[in-house]
mmCIF file of C-alpha atoms and ligand atoms in Angstrom:
data_model
loop_
_atom_site.group_PDB
_atom_site.id
_atom_site.type_symbol
_atom_site.label_atom_id
_atom_site.label_comp_id
_atom_site.label_asym_id
_atom_site.label_seq_id
_atom_site.Cartn_x
_atom_site.Cartn_y
_atom_site.Cartn_z
ATOM 1 C CA UNK A 284 4.997 -30.816 8.271
ATOM 2 C CA UNK A 285 3.947 -30.539 4.871
ATOM 3 C CA UNK A 286 5.011 -33.311 2.518
ATOM 4 C CA UNK A 287 5.565 -31.081 -0.795
ATOM 5 C CA UNK A 288 7.832 -28.430 1.093
ATOM 6 C CA UNK A 289 12.000 -29.027 1.673
ATOM 7 C CA UNK A 290 14.269 -26.092 2.756
ATOM 8 C CA UNK A 291 17.267 -28.076 3.198
ATOM 9 C CA UNK A 292 16.900 -28.950 -0.808
ATOM 10 C CA UNK A 293 16.065 -25.287 -1.136
ATOM 11 C CA UNK A 294 19.213 -24.215 0.859
ATOM 12 C CA UNK A 295 21.199 -26.812 -1.283
ATOM 13 C CA UNK A 296 20.038 -25.599 -4.200
ATOM 14 C CA UNK A 297 20.313 -21.718 -4.100
ATOM 15 C CA UNK A 298 24.063 -22.370 -2.545
ATOM 16 C CA UNK A 299 25.242 -23.518 -5.683
ATOM 17 C CA UNK A 300 23.888 -20.395 -6.776
ATOM 18 C CA UNK A 301 25.703 -17.851 -4.980
ATOM 19 C CA UNK A 302 27.454 -16.680 -7.627
ATOM 20 C CA UNK A 303 24.970 -15.994 -10.250
ATOM 21 C CA UNK A 304 23.284 -14.054 -6.807
ATOM 22 C CA UNK A 305 26.133 -12.048 -6.361
ATOM 23 C CA UNK A 306 26.442 -11.056 -10.374
ATOM 24 C CA UNK A 307 23.111 -10.735 -10.397
ATOM 25 C CA UNK A 308 23.383 -7.979 -7.437
ATOM 26 C CA UNK A 309 25.999 -6.549 -8.684
ATOM 27 C CA UNK A 310 24.116 -5.320 -11.860
ATOM 28 C CA UNK A 311 21.085 -4.596 -9.697
ATOM 29 C CA UNK A 312 23.700 -1.924 -7.321
ATOM 30 C CA UNK A 313 25.348 -0.477 -10.018
ATOM 31 C CA UNK A 314 22.395 0.605 -11.378
ATOM 32 C CA UNK A 315 21.811 3.616 -9.506
ATOM 33 C CA UNK A 316 17.701 3.946 -8.255
ATOM 34 C CA UNK A 317 17.349 7.433 -5.917
ATOM 35 C CA UNK A 318 13.789 7.867 -5.133
ATOM 36 C CA UNK A 319 14.409 11.195 -6.771
ATOM 37 C CA UNK A 320 15.387 10.526 -10.341
ATOM 38 C CA UNK A 321 13.173 9.322 -12.435
ATOM 39 C CA UNK A 322 15.357 8.068 -15.668
ATOM 40 C CA UNK A 323 17.911 6.726 -13.544
ATOM 41 C CA UNK A 324 15.130 5.003 -11.343
ATOM 42 C CA UNK A 325 13.162 3.929 -14.874
ATOM 43 C CA UNK A 326 16.875 2.534 -15.728
ATOM 44 C CA UNK A 327 16.760 0.440 -12.620
ATOM 45 C CA UNK A 328 13.046 -1.117 -13.122
ATOM 46 C CA UNK A 329 13.814 -1.986 -16.478
ATOM 47 C CA UNK A 330 16.522 -4.148 -15.559
ATOM 48 C CA UNK A 331 14.601 -5.673 -13.036
ATOM 49 C CA UNK A 332 11.826 -6.124 -15.087
ATOM 50 C CA UNK A 333 14.411 -8.113 -17.460
ATOM 51 C CA UNK A 334 15.388 -10.406 -14.845
ATOM 52 C CA UNK A 335 12.264 -11.646 -14.258
ATOM 53 C CA UNK A 336 10.732 -11.945 -18.021
ATOM 54 C CA UNK A 337 14.038 -14.264 -18.607
ATOM 55 C CA UNK A 338 12.557 -16.855 -15.765
ATOM 56 C CA UNK A 339 9.296 -16.489 -16.915
ATOM 57 C CA UNK A 340 7.235 -14.424 -15.147
ATOM 58 C CA UNK A 341 4.221 -12.385 -16.364
ATOM 59 C CA UNK A 342 5.761 -8.718 -15.516
ATOM 60 C CA UNK A 343 3.568 -5.547 -15.799
ATOM 61 C CA UNK A 344 5.325 -1.878 -15.783
ATOM 62 C CA UNK A 345 3.130 0.582 -13.693
ATOM 63 C CA UNK A 346 3.935 3.972 -15.209
ATOM 64 C CA UNK A 347 4.793 6.449 -12.844
ATOM 65 C CA UNK A 348 4.791 10.301 -13.997
ATOM 66 C CA UNK A 349 7.089 11.796 -11.434
ATOM 67 C CA UNK A 350 8.714 8.620 -9.994
ATOM 68 C CA UNK A 351 10.203 5.605 -11.477
ATOM 69 C CA UNK A 352 7.632 3.236 -12.748
ATOM 70 C CA UNK A 353 6.676 0.545 -10.318
ATOM 71 C CA UNK A 354 7.238 -3.330 -11.289
ATOM 72 C CA UNK A 355 4.725 -5.955 -10.685
ATOM 73 C CA UNK A 356 5.347 -9.691 -11.190
ATOM 74 C CA UNK A 357 2.947 -12.432 -11.066
ATOM 75 C CA UNK A 358 3.555 -15.814 -10.917
ATOM 76 C CA UNK A 359 1.186 -18.638 -10.851
ATOM 77 C CA UNK A 360 1.404 -22.066 -10.477
ATOM 78 C CA UNK A 361 0.480 -24.286 -13.177
ATOM 79 C CA UNK A 362 -1.616 -27.227 -12.039
ATOM 80 C CA UNK A 363 -4.430 -25.974 -10.149
ATOM 81 C CA UNK A 364 -6.060 -22.727 -10.330
ATOM 82 C CA UNK A 365 -4.724 -20.152 -7.302
ATOM 83 C CA UNK A 366 -6.626 -20.692 -4.204
ATOM 84 C CA UNK A 367 -6.117 -16.622 -3.043
ATOM 85 C CA UNK A 368 -2.489 -14.895 -3.643
ATOM 86 C CA UNK A 369 0.672 -14.017 -1.087
ATOM 87 C CA UNK A 370 2.439 -10.584 -1.591
ATOM 88 C CA UNK A 371 6.238 -9.994 -1.506
ATOM 89 C CA UNK A 372 7.228 -6.316 -1.025
ATOM 90 C CA UNK A 373 10.288 -4.855 -2.186
ATOM 91 C CA UNK A 374 11.498 -1.900 -3.264
ATOM 92 C CA UNK A 375 13.575 -1.123 -5.448
ATOM 93 C CA UNK A 376 14.503 3.283 -4.664
ATOM 94 C CA UNK A 377 17.889 4.051 -2.741
ATOM 95 C CA UNK A 378 18.536 6.843 -0.777
ATOM 96 C CA UNK A 379 21.881 7.691 -2.770
ATOM 97 C CA UNK A 380 22.239 10.168 -5.835
ATOM 98 C CA UNK A 381 23.359 9.570 -9.077
ATOM 99 C CA UNK A 382 27.141 9.569 -9.093
ATOM 100 C CA UNK A 383 27.517 8.491 -5.534
ATOM 101 C CA UNK A 384 28.764 4.996 -7.277
ATOM 102 C CA UNK A 385 31.853 6.789 -8.125
ATOM 103 C CA UNK A 386 32.671 7.578 -4.197
ATOM 104 C CA UNK A 387 31.148 4.068 -3.202
ATOM 105 C CA UNK A 388 31.814 1.800 -6.001
ATOM 106 C CA UNK A 389 29.949 -1.598 -5.776
ATOM 107 C CA UNK A 390 33.105 -3.906 -4.078
ATOM 108 C CA UNK A 391 33.081 -7.599 -2.375
ATOM 109 C CA UNK A 392 35.828 -8.005 0.189
ATOM 110 C CA UNK A 393 36.211 -10.506 3.514
ATOM 111 C CA UNK A 394 32.719 -12.064 2.428
ATOM 112 C CA UNK A 395 31.007 -8.806 2.479
ATOM 113 C CA UNK A 396 29.756 -7.069 -0.774
ATOM 114 C CA UNK A 397 29.677 -2.669 0.000
ATOM 115 C CA UNK A 398 27.578 -0.602 -2.533
ATOM 116 C CA UNK A 399 24.872 1.602 -2.484
ATOM 117 C CA UNK A 400 21.047 0.264 -1.768
ATOM 118 C CA UNK A 401 22.984 -3.505 -1.036
ATOM 119 C CA UNK A 402 21.509 -4.133 1.653
ATOM 120 C CA UNK A 403 18.477 -1.286 2.014
ATOM 121 C CA UNK A 404 17.385 -3.418 -0.360
ATOM 122 C CA UNK A 405 18.685 -4.873 -3.796
ATOM 123 C CA UNK A 406 19.955 -7.892 -2.188
ATOM 124 C CA UNK A 407 16.432 -8.354 -1.007
ATOM 125 C CA UNK A 408 14.784 -8.017 -4.374
ATOM 126 C CA UNK A 409 17.699 -10.559 -5.634
ATOM 127 C CA UNK A 410 17.010 -13.175 -3.066
ATOM 128 C CA UNK A 411 13.094 -13.008 -3.843
ATOM 129 C CA UNK A 412 14.390 -13.360 -7.641
ATOM 130 C CA UNK A 413 15.748 -16.850 -6.400
ATOM 131 C CA UNK A 414 13.430 -18.045 -4.065
ATOM 132 C CA UNK A 415 11.210 -17.953 -7.605
ATOM 133 C CA UNK A 416 14.158 -19.659 -9.652
ATOM 134 C CA UNK A 417 14.132 -22.323 -6.976
ATOM 135 C CA UNK A 418 10.025 -22.576 -6.211
ATOM 136 C CA UNK A 419 10.438 -23.819 -10.519
ATOM 137 C CA UNK A 420 13.173 -26.023 -9.585
ATOM 138 C CA UNK A 421 11.777 -27.407 -7.059
ATOM 139 C CA UNK A 422 8.822 -30.099 -6.248
ATOM 140 C CA UNK A 423 7.010 -27.118 -4.443
ATOM 141 C CA UNK A 424 3.398 -27.636 -4.691
ATOM 142 C CA UNK A 425 2.503 -23.582 -4.746
ATOM 143 C CA UNK A 426 -0.952 -23.654 -4.165
ATOM 144 C CA UNK A 427 -0.986 -19.543 -4.167
ATOM 145 C CA UNK A 428 -0.353 -16.792 -6.688
ATOM 146 C CA UNK A 429 2.411 -14.843 -5.985
ATOM 147 C CA UNK A 430 2.508 -11.188 -6.626
ATOM 148 C CA UNK A 431 5.915 -9.552 -6.313
ATOM 149 C CA UNK A 432 5.393 -5.518 -5.963
ATOM 150 C CA UNK A 433 8.840 -3.530 -6.838
ATOM 151 C CA UNK A 434 7.953 0.265 -5.761
ATOM 152 C CA UNK A 435 10.362 3.043 -6.597
ATOM 153 C CA UNK A 436 9.328 5.464 -3.720
ATOM 154 C CA UNK A 437 9.292 3.845 -0.412
ATOM 155 C CA UNK A 438 12.837 5.795 1.068
ATOM 156 C CA UNK A 439 10.933 8.914 0.669
ATOM 157 C CA UNK A 440 7.787 8.120 1.939
ATOM 158 C CA UNK A 441 5.891 5.651 -0.508
ATOM 159 C CA UNK A 442 3.082 8.336 -1.750
ATOM 160 C CA UNK A 443 2.921 7.246 -5.557
ATOM 161 C CA UNK A 444 2.727 3.866 -4.239
ATOM 162 C CA UNK A 445 0.910 3.856 -1.193
ATOM 163 C CA UNK A 446 -2.613 3.275 -2.874
ATOM 164 C CA UNK A 447 -1.083 0.400 -5.252
ATOM 165 C CA UNK A 448 0.848 -1.601 -1.896
ATOM 166 C CA UNK A 449 -2.790 -0.881 -0.153
ATOM 167 C CA UNK A 450 -4.919 -2.663 -2.738
ATOM 168 C CA UNK A 451 -2.334 -5.589 -3.744
ATOM 169 C CA UNK A 452 -2.459 -6.328 0.321
ATOM 170 C CA UNK A 453 -6.034 -6.419 0.124
ATOM 171 C CA UNK A 454 -6.212 -9.137 -2.278
ATOM 172 C CA UNK A 455 -3.765 -10.714 -0.209
ATOM 173 C CA UNK A 456 -3.791 -13.618 2.370
ATOM 174 C CA UNK A 457 0.469 -12.913 3.741
ATOM 175 C CA UNK A 458 2.781 -10.241 3.161
ATOM 176 C CA UNK A 459 6.229 -11.051 2.726
ATOM 177 C CA UNK A 460 8.484 -7.173 2.864
ATOM 178 C CA UNK A 461 11.916 -7.840 1.688
ATOM 179 C CA UNK A 462 13.451 -4.697 4.397
ATOM 180 C CA UNK A 463 16.555 -5.836 5.682
ATOM 181 C CA UNK A 464 17.159 -7.496 8.800
ATOM 182 C CA UNK A 465 18.704 -6.699 11.978
ATOM 183 C CA UNK A 466 22.291 -6.856 13.008
ATOM 184 C CA UNK A 467 24.262 -9.841 12.573
ATOM 185 C CA UNK A 468 21.941 -12.504 13.187
ATOM 186 C CA UNK A 469 19.423 -11.158 10.949
ATOM 187 C CA UNK A 470 16.518 -10.462 13.049
ATOM 188 C CA UNK A 471 13.379 -10.357 11.588
ATOM 189 C CA UNK A 472 10.954 -7.283 12.854
ATOM 190 C CA UNK A 473 7.981 -8.762 14.001
ATOM 191 C CA UNK A 474 7.216 -5.100 14.954
ATOM 192 C CA UNK A 475 7.674 -1.645 13.663
ATOM 193 C CA UNK A 476 6.791 1.831 15.442
ATOM 194 C CA UNK A 477 4.717 4.194 13.272
ATOM 195 C CA UNK A 478 5.996 7.494 12.206
ATOM 196 C CA UNK A 479 4.925 10.706 11.141
ATOM 197 C CA UNK A 480 5.969 14.149 11.055
ATOM 198 C CA UNK A 481 4.338 17.360 11.966
ATOM 199 C CA UNK A 482 4.747 20.970 11.757
ATOM 200 C CA UNK A 483 3.313 23.426 14.629
ATOM 201 C CA UNK A 484 3.271 27.067 13.097
ATOM 202 C CA UNK A 485 2.626 29.372 16.125
ATOM 203 C CA UNK A 486 1.483 33.476 15.165
ATOM 204 C CA UNK A 487 1.602 36.183 17.479
ATOM 205 C CA UNK A 488 2.269 39.759 16.865
ATOM 206 C CA UNK A 489 5.176 42.032 15.686
ATOM 207 C CA UNK A 490 5.471 44.606 17.821
ATOM 208 C CA UNK A 491 9.028 47.150 19.354
ATOM 209 C CA UNK A 492 10.822 45.387 21.506
ATOM 210 C CA UNK A 493 11.874 48.652 23.306
ATOM 211 C CA UNK A 494 9.103 50.802 22.318
ATOM 212 C CA UNK A 495 6.072 48.651 22.771
ATOM 213 C CA UNK A 496 6.456 45.117 23.993
ATOM 214 C CA UNK A 497 3.024 45.099 25.791
ATOM 215 C CA UNK A 498 1.841 45.189 22.159
ATOM 216 C CA UNK A 499 3.630 42.256 21.253
ATOM 217 C CA UNK A 500 2.595 38.744 21.277
ATOM 218 C CA UNK A 501 5.573 36.503 21.037
ATOM 219 C CA UNK A 502 5.585 33.602 18.653
ATOM 220 C CA UNK A 503 8.849 32.204 20.018
ATOM 221 C CA UNK A 504 7.841 32.065 23.582
ATOM 222 C CA UNK A 505 4.801 30.968 22.660
ATOM 223 C CA UNK A 506 6.420 27.806 20.771
ATOM 224 C CA UNK A 507 8.948 27.354 23.620
ATOM 225 C CA UNK A 508 6.099 26.553 26.052
ATOM 226 C CA UNK A 509 4.294 24.129 23.745
ATOM 227 C CA UNK A 510 7.624 22.255 23.028
ATOM 228 C CA UNK A 511 7.997 22.275 26.301
ATOM 229 C CA UNK A 512 4.691 20.773 26.611
ATOM 230 C CA UNK A 513 5.120 18.494 23.939
ATOM 231 C CA UNK A 514 8.327 16.923 25.366
ATOM 232 C CA UNK A 515 6.067 15.344 28.487
ATOM 233 C CA UNK A 516 4.015 13.325 26.040
ATOM 234 C CA UNK A 517 7.440 11.027 25.438
ATOM 235 C CA UNK A 518 7.149 7.619 27.027
ATOM 236 C CA UNK A 519 9.965 5.315 26.082
ATOM 237 C CA UNK A 520 8.825 2.753 28.000
ATOM 238 C CA UNK A 521 5.970 2.248 25.581
ATOM 239 C CA UNK A 522 7.622 2.912 22.302
ATOM 240 C CA UNK A 523 6.177 6.826 22.247
ATOM 241 C CA UNK A 524 8.548 9.286 20.904
ATOM 242 C CA UNK A 525 7.946 13.039 20.073
ATOM 243 C CA UNK A 526 10.408 15.201 19.096
ATOM 244 C CA UNK A 527 11.183 18.276 18.068
ATOM 245 C CA UNK A 528 13.964 18.603 15.494
ATOM 246 C CA UNK A 529 13.934 21.484 13.618
ATOM 247 C CA UNK A 530 12.879 25.122 14.838
ATOM 248 C CA UNK A 531 12.539 28.701 13.632
ATOM 249 C CA UNK A 532 10.813 31.948 13.883
ATOM 250 C CA UNK A 533 11.587 35.600 14.251
ATOM 251 C CA UNK A 534 12.794 38.286 11.930
ATOM 252 C CA UNK A 535 15.206 40.642 14.004
ATOM 253 C CA UNK A 536 16.456 40.794 17.249
ATOM 254 C CA UNK A 537 14.411 44.004 18.173
ATOM 255 C CA UNK A 538 11.205 42.899 16.992
ATOM 256 C CA UNK A 539 8.581 40.769 19.052
ATOM 257 C CA UNK A 540 8.521 37.385 16.661
ATOM 258 C CA UNK A 541 4.965 37.384 15.157
ATOM 259 C CA UNK A 542 5.826 33.890 13.607
ATOM 260 C CA UNK A 543 7.587 30.726 14.687
ATOM 261 C CA UNK A 544 7.361 26.598 13.861
ATOM 262 C CA UNK A 545 8.611 23.655 14.879
ATOM 263 C CA UNK A 546 8.824 20.312 12.545
ATOM 264 C CA UNK A 547 8.432 17.219 15.325
ATOM 265 C CA UNK A 548 8.782 13.712 14.493
ATOM 266 C CA UNK A 549 6.286 11.090 15.819
ATOM 267 C CA UNK A 550 6.694 7.375 16.791
ATOM 268 C CA UNK A 551 4.286 5.174 18.544
ATOM 269 C CA UNK A 552 4.862 1.288 18.626
ATOM 270 C CA UNK A 553 0.937 1.018 19.309
ATOM 271 C CA UNK A 554 -2.470 2.271 17.310
ATOM 272 C CA UNK A 555 -4.124 3.440 20.637
ATOM 273 C CA UNK A 556 -0.778 5.762 21.396
ATOM 274 C CA UNK A 557 -0.877 6.801 17.936
ATOM 275 C CA UNK A 558 -4.507 8.115 18.040
ATOM 276 C CA UNK A 559 -3.822 9.253 21.117
ATOM 277 C CA UNK A 560 -1.246 11.734 20.651
ATOM 278 C CA UNK A 561 -2.621 12.633 17.266
ATOM 279 C CA UNK A 562 -5.700 13.856 19.344
ATOM 280 C CA UNK A 563 -3.535 15.867 21.317
ATOM 281 C CA UNK A 564 -2.061 17.593 18.933
ATOM 282 C CA UNK A 565 -5.173 18.592 17.183
ATOM 283 C CA UNK A 566 -6.509 19.650 21.105
ATOM 284 C CA UNK A 567 -2.895 22.243 21.762
ATOM 285 C CA UNK A 568 -4.527 25.635 22.553
ATOM 286 C CA UNK A 569 -2.121 28.689 23.067
ATOM 287 C CA UNK A 570 -0.626 29.769 26.215
ATOM 288 C CA UNK A 571 -0.101 33.096 25.893
ATOM 289 C CA UNK A 572 -3.212 35.532 25.183
ATOM 290 C CA UNK A 573 -3.469 36.377 21.967
ATOM 291 C CA UNK A 574 -1.739 33.518 19.886
ATOM 292 C CA UNK A 575 -2.698 31.246 17.426
ATOM 293 C CA UNK A 576 -1.896 27.671 16.936
ATOM 294 C CA UNK A 577 -1.719 25.862 13.653
ATOM 295 C CA UNK A 578 -1.079 21.851 13.576
ATOM 296 C CA UNK A 579 -0.414 20.602 10.192
ATOM 297 C CA UNK A 580 0.440 16.726 8.861
ATOM 298 C CA UNK A 581 0.451 14.158 11.492
ATOM 299 C CA UNK A 582 1.385 9.630 11.060
ATOM 300 C CA UNK A 583 2.289 8.975 7.532
ATOM 301 C CA UNK A 584 2.388 5.165 8.362
ATOM 302 C CA UNK A 585 0.468 3.297 11.153
ATOM 303 C CA UNK A 586 2.628 0.727 13.784
ATOM 304 C CA UNK A 587 2.790 -2.441 12.831
ATOM 305 C CA UNK A 588 1.832 -4.356 16.040
ATOM 306 C CA UNK A 589 3.211 -7.605 16.612
ATOM 307 C CA UNK A 590 -0.106 -9.620 16.901
ATOM 308 C CA UNK A 591 -0.077 -8.828 13.146
ATOM 309 C CA UNK A 592 3.079 -10.729 12.203
ATOM 310 C CA UNK A 593 3.595 -13.331 15.172
ATOM 311 C CA UNK A 594 2.101 -16.457 13.519
ATOM 312 C CA UNK A 595 3.849 -15.801 10.106
ATOM 313 C CA UNK A 596 7.131 -15.746 12.466
ATOM 314 C CA UNK A 597 6.500 -18.796 14.474
ATOM 315 C CA UNK A 598 6.296 -20.141 10.455
ATOM 316 C CA UNK A 599 9.575 -18.878 9.504
ATOM 317 C CA UNK A 600 10.991 -20.013 13.032
ATOM 318 C CA UNK A 601 10.166 -23.185 12.272
ATOM 319 C CA UNK A 602 11.381 -23.133 8.662
ATOM 320 C CA UNK A 603 14.753 -21.995 9.147
ATOM 321 C CA UNK A 604 15.072 -24.544 12.134
ATOM 322 C CA UNK A 605 14.863 -26.907 9.417
ATOM 323 C CA UNK A 606 17.993 -25.665 8.208
ATOM 324 C CA UNK A 607 19.492 -25.404 11.388
ATOM 325 C CA UNK A 608 19.540 -21.812 11.385
ATOM 326 C CA UNK A 609 17.830 -20.026 14.818
ATOM 327 C CA UNK A 610 16.187 -17.190 13.749
ATOM 328 C CA UNK A 611 15.219 -14.117 15.584
ATOM 329 C CA UNK A 612 13.230 -11.252 15.996
ATOM 330 C CA UNK A 613 13.532 -7.541 16.831
ATOM 331 C CA UNK A 614 11.521 -4.243 17.087
ATOM 332 C CA UNK A 615 12.513 -1.569 14.098
ATOM 333 C CA UNK A 616 11.884 2.029 15.422
ATOM 334 C CA UNK A 617 11.228 2.803 12.024
ATOM 335 C CA UNK A 618 8.456 2.051 9.346
ATOM 336 C CA UNK A 619 8.430 0.178 6.107
ATOM 337 C CA UNK A 620 5.680 -0.607 3.581
ATOM 338 C CA UNK A 621 4.964 -3.069 5.773
ATOM 339 C CA UNK A 622 3.236 -0.815 8.071
ATOM 340 C CA UNK A 623 0.586 0.332 5.550
ATOM 341 C CA UNK A 624 -0.254 -3.440 4.873
ATOM 342 C CA UNK A 625 -0.481 -4.452 8.818
ATOM 343 C CA UNK A 626 -2.197 -1.981 9.322
ATOM 344 C CA UNK A 627 -5.496 -3.402 7.068
ATOM 345 C CA UNK A 628 -5.000 -6.185 9.072
ATOM 346 C CA UNK A 629 -3.048 -8.573 6.774
ATOM 347 C CA UNK A 630 -0.389 -11.271 8.110
ATOM 348 C CA UNK A 631 2.794 -9.249 7.720
ATOM 349 C CA UNK A 632 6.484 -10.369 8.360
ATOM 350 C CA UNK A 633 9.165 -7.812 7.633
ATOM 351 C CA UNK A 634 12.731 -7.982 7.667
ATOM 352 C CA UNK A 635 13.047 -10.500 5.583
ATOM 353 C CA UNK A 636 16.006 -9.497 3.277
ATOM 354 C CA UNK A 637 19.769 -9.291 3.158
ATOM 355 C CA UNK A 638 21.982 -9.777 6.332
ATOM 356 C CA UNK A 639 24.074 -6.970 6.759
ATOM 357 C CA UNK A 640 24.593 -3.865 8.275
ATOM 358 C CA UNK A 641 24.809 -0.039 7.593
ATOM 359 C CA UNK A 642 21.856 0.773 5.625
ATOM 360 C CA UNK A 643 21.454 4.625 4.396
ATOM 361 C CA UNK A 644 25.566 5.316 4.943
ATOM 362 C CA UNK A 645 28.693 5.052 3.033
ATOM 363 C CA UNK A 646 29.458 1.739 4.706
ATOM 364 C CA UNK A 647 26.398 -0.425 3.591
ATOM 365 C CA UNK A 648 27.517 -3.601 3.232
ATOM 366 C CA UNK A 649 25.764 -7.359 3.698
ATOM 367 C CA UNK A 650 26.915 -10.821 4.022
ATOM 368 C CA UNK A 651 27.529 -12.623 1.011
ATOM 369 C CA UNK A 652 26.918 -16.060 2.591
ATOM 370 C CA UNK A 653 24.119 -15.116 4.174
ATOM 371 C CA UNK A 654 22.458 -14.806 0.892
ATOM 372 C CA UNK A 655 21.061 -18.047 0.046
ATOM 373 C CA UNK A 656 19.748 -18.983 3.363
ATOM 374 C CA UNK A 657 17.404 -15.981 3.109
ATOM 375 C CA UNK A 658 16.346 -16.859 -0.126
ATOM 376 C CA UNK A 659 15.476 -20.651 0.795
ATOM 377 C CA UNK A 660 13.418 -18.790 3.943
ATOM 378 C CA UNK A 661 11.302 -16.717 1.543
ATOM 379 C CA UNK A 662 11.066 -20.167 -1.123
ATOM 380 C CA UNK A 663 10.003 -21.864 2.094
ATOM 381 C CA UNK A 664 7.361 -19.675 2.954
ATOM 382 C CA UNK A 665 6.107 -19.123 -0.262
ATOM 383 C CA UNK A 666 5.927 -22.966 -0.598
ATOM 384 C CA UNK A 667 3.966 -23.272 2.338
ATOM 385 C CA UNK A 668 1.959 -20.425 3.120
ATOM 386 C CA UNK A 669 -1.293 -21.820 2.467
ATOM 387 C CA UNK A 670 -1.999 -24.223 5.809
ATOM 388 C CA UNK A 671 -4.726 -22.477 7.505
ATOM 389 C CA UNK A 672 -3.704 -24.201 10.659
ATOM 390 C CA UNK A 673 -0.145 -22.210 10.938
ATOM 391 C CA UNK A 674 -2.396 -18.972 11.128
ATOM 392 C CA UNK A 675 -5.182 -19.170 13.217
ATOM 393 C CA UNK A 676 -5.827 -16.730 16.517
ATOM 394 C CA UNK A 677 -5.958 -13.182 16.148
ATOM 395 C CA UNK A 678 -5.736 -13.970 12.378
ATOM 396 C CA UNK A 679 -9.133 -13.104 11.349
ATOM 397 C CA UNK A 680 -8.097 -13.209 7.644
ATOM 398 C CA UNK A 681 -7.628 -17.342 7.574
HETATM 399 ZN ZN1 ZN B 215 13.975 -0.106 2.590
#
């Protein structure tokens, strides 16, 4: 083990900082930051920026026209020239519209903290802030530049931040994602499904259902048959799902429908499966004579495959064990910005954020006691992820 990484000391220090962590969390949660409301989101962004500036980090606000500004925070080791960089990734937007706090206030009860976005993922941001503080206070010999990227639109697909995330990831040797962990034991997310949505539009021909049925091409019938076809592509065992979750079509009961559409949710655990589904979707041909099909959309996030996180996870497990904690892992059915960085082949470890439950719901909460340990784990990872020996194998980047 490295002579300059002391997970137990980090944990001891952070346990003493728990009240300050909770106070910072309260401030952040009480500053609502819905993805769709720029001015509200910007207020939260400014609050975050101030917290990092207070600790001496370099802060750049990356202005956005329609979404909240993104925040890029840099911390470089004092002594040596940094040899590469580590990226810590998170989002400060939430799925809750302004005013949610009135019905769902920040509150602490029974060792838990409740409030909109507390688990997904404001507690994660607080943990990162205190991880930096710990690095500053400790004897950790940081070798790499640390970049913390806090974005404003993860909950709505990261359309304004994706390029920034990918550019920053390309410069990084590893990416740590502060999305919530899973379950009461706080499992890390070592694989995530790729996610997408596609629209299947069917064009038929309208006709009087009684007077001239032979002249019509029924788009609803065509769509129904296509959906039956798509349903057979589901392969739960291998993590492939295709679900038509919205359907609409037709105009009146006595007019043969000339248009119908379905919106499909697409998920796959492996990149090869994702590509195969996209190929098959593009190759769909009509079943009824005279019908025409159009496919729009596809996968937005590629799968985060386990091989990209395996080495970092093994490292995290060892560091956690030194603090007396056992760390587990799981697969997540949903995507995150970690999917983008993993798709570039950059070692990525996700689910390093808070321990809690109820994301995107009125009962969203975190376990307050878990905050210091999670922050200590991140501190230890940042302090020690410069050694080549623990990232061997498939990770060519190293
Ligand atoms: Zn999230």
